[in-house]
PDB file of C-alpha atoms and ligand atoms in Angstrom:
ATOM      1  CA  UNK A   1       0.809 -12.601  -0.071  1.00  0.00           C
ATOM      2  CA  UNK A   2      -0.393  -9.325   0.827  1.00  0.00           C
ATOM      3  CA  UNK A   3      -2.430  -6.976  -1.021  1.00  0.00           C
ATOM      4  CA  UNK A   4      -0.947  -3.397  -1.502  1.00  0.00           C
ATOM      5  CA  UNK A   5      -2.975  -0.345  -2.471  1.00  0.00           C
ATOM      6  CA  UNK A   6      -1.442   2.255  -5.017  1.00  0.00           C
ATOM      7  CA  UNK A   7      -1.954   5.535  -6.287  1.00  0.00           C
ATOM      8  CA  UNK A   8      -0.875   7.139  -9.338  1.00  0.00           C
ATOM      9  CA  UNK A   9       0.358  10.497  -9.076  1.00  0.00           C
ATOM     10  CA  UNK A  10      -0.155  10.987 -12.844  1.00  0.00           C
ATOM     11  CA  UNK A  11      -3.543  10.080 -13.152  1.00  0.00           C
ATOM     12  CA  UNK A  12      -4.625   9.623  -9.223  1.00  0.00           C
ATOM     13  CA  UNK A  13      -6.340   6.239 -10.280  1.00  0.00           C
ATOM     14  CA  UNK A  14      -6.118   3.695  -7.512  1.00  0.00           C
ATOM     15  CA  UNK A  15      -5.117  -0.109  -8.229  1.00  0.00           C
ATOM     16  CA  UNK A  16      -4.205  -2.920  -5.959  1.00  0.00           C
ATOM     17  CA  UNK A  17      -1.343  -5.247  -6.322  1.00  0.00           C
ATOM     18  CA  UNK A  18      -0.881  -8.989  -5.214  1.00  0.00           C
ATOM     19  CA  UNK A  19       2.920  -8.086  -3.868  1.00  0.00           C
ATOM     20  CA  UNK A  20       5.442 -10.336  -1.884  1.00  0.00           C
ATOM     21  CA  UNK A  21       6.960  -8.465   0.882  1.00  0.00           C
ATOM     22  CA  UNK A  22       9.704  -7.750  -0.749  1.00  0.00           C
ATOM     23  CA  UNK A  23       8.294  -5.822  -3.527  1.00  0.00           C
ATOM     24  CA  UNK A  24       6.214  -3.709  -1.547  1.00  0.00           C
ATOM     25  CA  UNK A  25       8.369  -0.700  -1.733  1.00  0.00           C
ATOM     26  CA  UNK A  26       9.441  -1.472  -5.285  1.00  0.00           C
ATOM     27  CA  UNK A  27       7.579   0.990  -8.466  1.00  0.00           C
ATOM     28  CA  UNK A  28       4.332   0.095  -9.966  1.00  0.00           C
ATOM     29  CA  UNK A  29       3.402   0.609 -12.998  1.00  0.00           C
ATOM     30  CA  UNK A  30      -0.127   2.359 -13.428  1.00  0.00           C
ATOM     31  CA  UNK A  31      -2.707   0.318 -15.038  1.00  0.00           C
ATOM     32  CA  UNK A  32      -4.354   3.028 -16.686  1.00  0.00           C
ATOM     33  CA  UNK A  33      -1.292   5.588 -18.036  1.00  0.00           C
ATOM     34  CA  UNK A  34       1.574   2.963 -17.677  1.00  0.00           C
ATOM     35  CA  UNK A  35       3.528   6.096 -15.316  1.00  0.00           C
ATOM     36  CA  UNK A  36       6.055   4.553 -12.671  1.00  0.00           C
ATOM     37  CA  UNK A  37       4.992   8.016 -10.731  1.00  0.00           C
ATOM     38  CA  UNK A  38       3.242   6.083  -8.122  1.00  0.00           C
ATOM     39  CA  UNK A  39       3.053   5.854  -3.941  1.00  0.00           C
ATOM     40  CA  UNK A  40       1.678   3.443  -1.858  1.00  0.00           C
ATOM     41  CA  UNK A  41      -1.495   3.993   0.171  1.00  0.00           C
ATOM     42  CA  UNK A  42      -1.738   2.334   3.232  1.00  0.00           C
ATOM     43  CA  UNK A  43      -5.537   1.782   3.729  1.00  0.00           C
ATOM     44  CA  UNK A  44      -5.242  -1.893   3.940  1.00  0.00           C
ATOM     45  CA  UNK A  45      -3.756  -1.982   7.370  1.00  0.00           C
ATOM     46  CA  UNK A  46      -6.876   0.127   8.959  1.00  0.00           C
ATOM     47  CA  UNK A  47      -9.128  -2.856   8.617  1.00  0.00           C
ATOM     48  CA  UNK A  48      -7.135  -5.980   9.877  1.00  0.00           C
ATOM     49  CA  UNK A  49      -5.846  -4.302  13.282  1.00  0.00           C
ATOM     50  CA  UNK A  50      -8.207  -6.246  15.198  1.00  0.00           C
ATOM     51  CA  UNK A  51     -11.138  -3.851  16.045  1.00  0.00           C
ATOM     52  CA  UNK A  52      -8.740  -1.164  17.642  1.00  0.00           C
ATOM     53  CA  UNK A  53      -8.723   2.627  15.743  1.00  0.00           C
ATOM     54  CA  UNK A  54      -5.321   3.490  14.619  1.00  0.00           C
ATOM     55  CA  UNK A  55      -5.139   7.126  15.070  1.00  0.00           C
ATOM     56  CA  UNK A  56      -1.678   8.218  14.823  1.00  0.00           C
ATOM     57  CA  UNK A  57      -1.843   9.585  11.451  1.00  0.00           C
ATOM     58  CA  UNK A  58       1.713   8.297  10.822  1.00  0.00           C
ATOM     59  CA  UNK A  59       0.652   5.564   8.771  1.00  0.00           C
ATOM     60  CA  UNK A  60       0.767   2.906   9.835  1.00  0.00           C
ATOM     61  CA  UNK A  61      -0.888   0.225  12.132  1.00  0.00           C
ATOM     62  CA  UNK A  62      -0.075  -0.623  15.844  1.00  0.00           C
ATOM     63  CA  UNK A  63       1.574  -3.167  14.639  1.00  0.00           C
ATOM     64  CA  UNK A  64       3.640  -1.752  12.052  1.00  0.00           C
ATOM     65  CA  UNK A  65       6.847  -1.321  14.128  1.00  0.00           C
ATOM     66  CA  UNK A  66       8.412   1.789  12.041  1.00  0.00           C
ATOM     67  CA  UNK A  67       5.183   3.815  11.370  1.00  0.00           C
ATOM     68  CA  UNK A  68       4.482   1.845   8.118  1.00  0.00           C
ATOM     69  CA  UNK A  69       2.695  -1.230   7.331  1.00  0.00           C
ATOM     70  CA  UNK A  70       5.399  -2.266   4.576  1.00  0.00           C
ATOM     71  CA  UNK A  71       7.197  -3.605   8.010  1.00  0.00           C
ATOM     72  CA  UNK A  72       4.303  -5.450   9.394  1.00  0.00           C
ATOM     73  CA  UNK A  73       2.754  -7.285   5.851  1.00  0.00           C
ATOM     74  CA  UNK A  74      -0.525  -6.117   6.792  1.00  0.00           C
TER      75      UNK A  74
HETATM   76 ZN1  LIG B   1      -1.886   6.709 -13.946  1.00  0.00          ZN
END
């Protein structure tokens, strides 16, 4: 189960969250002020894409096949 990387846009605290695929794309609830206001980073995806730099700026990894990682479970 991939790991997913939030932000809160109330707060801007980062948290992580164990996710099935599935619920990537679903709200999270901040940890710290409990607001549903929160995006997904994509950092995660940088550091599994087997030594090559990702420098598209759209997102996601090589692998991701629509610009976001939330396709590729990375
Ligand atoms: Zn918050």
């Amino acid at each position: 189960m991939p790991i997913y990387e939030y932000v809160c846009e109330n707060c801007a605290k980062k948290f992580e969250l164990l996710r099935s695929f599935s619920e990537a794309d679903k709200a999270a609830d901040c940890p710290v002020c409990h607001s549903a206001q929160t995006h997904r980073a994509v950092s995660k995806c940088f550091s599994k894409s087997d030594g090559m730099t990702v420098s598209s700026g759209s997102g996601g990894c090589h692998s991701c096949a629509g610009g976001s990682c939330a396709s590729c479970g990375h």
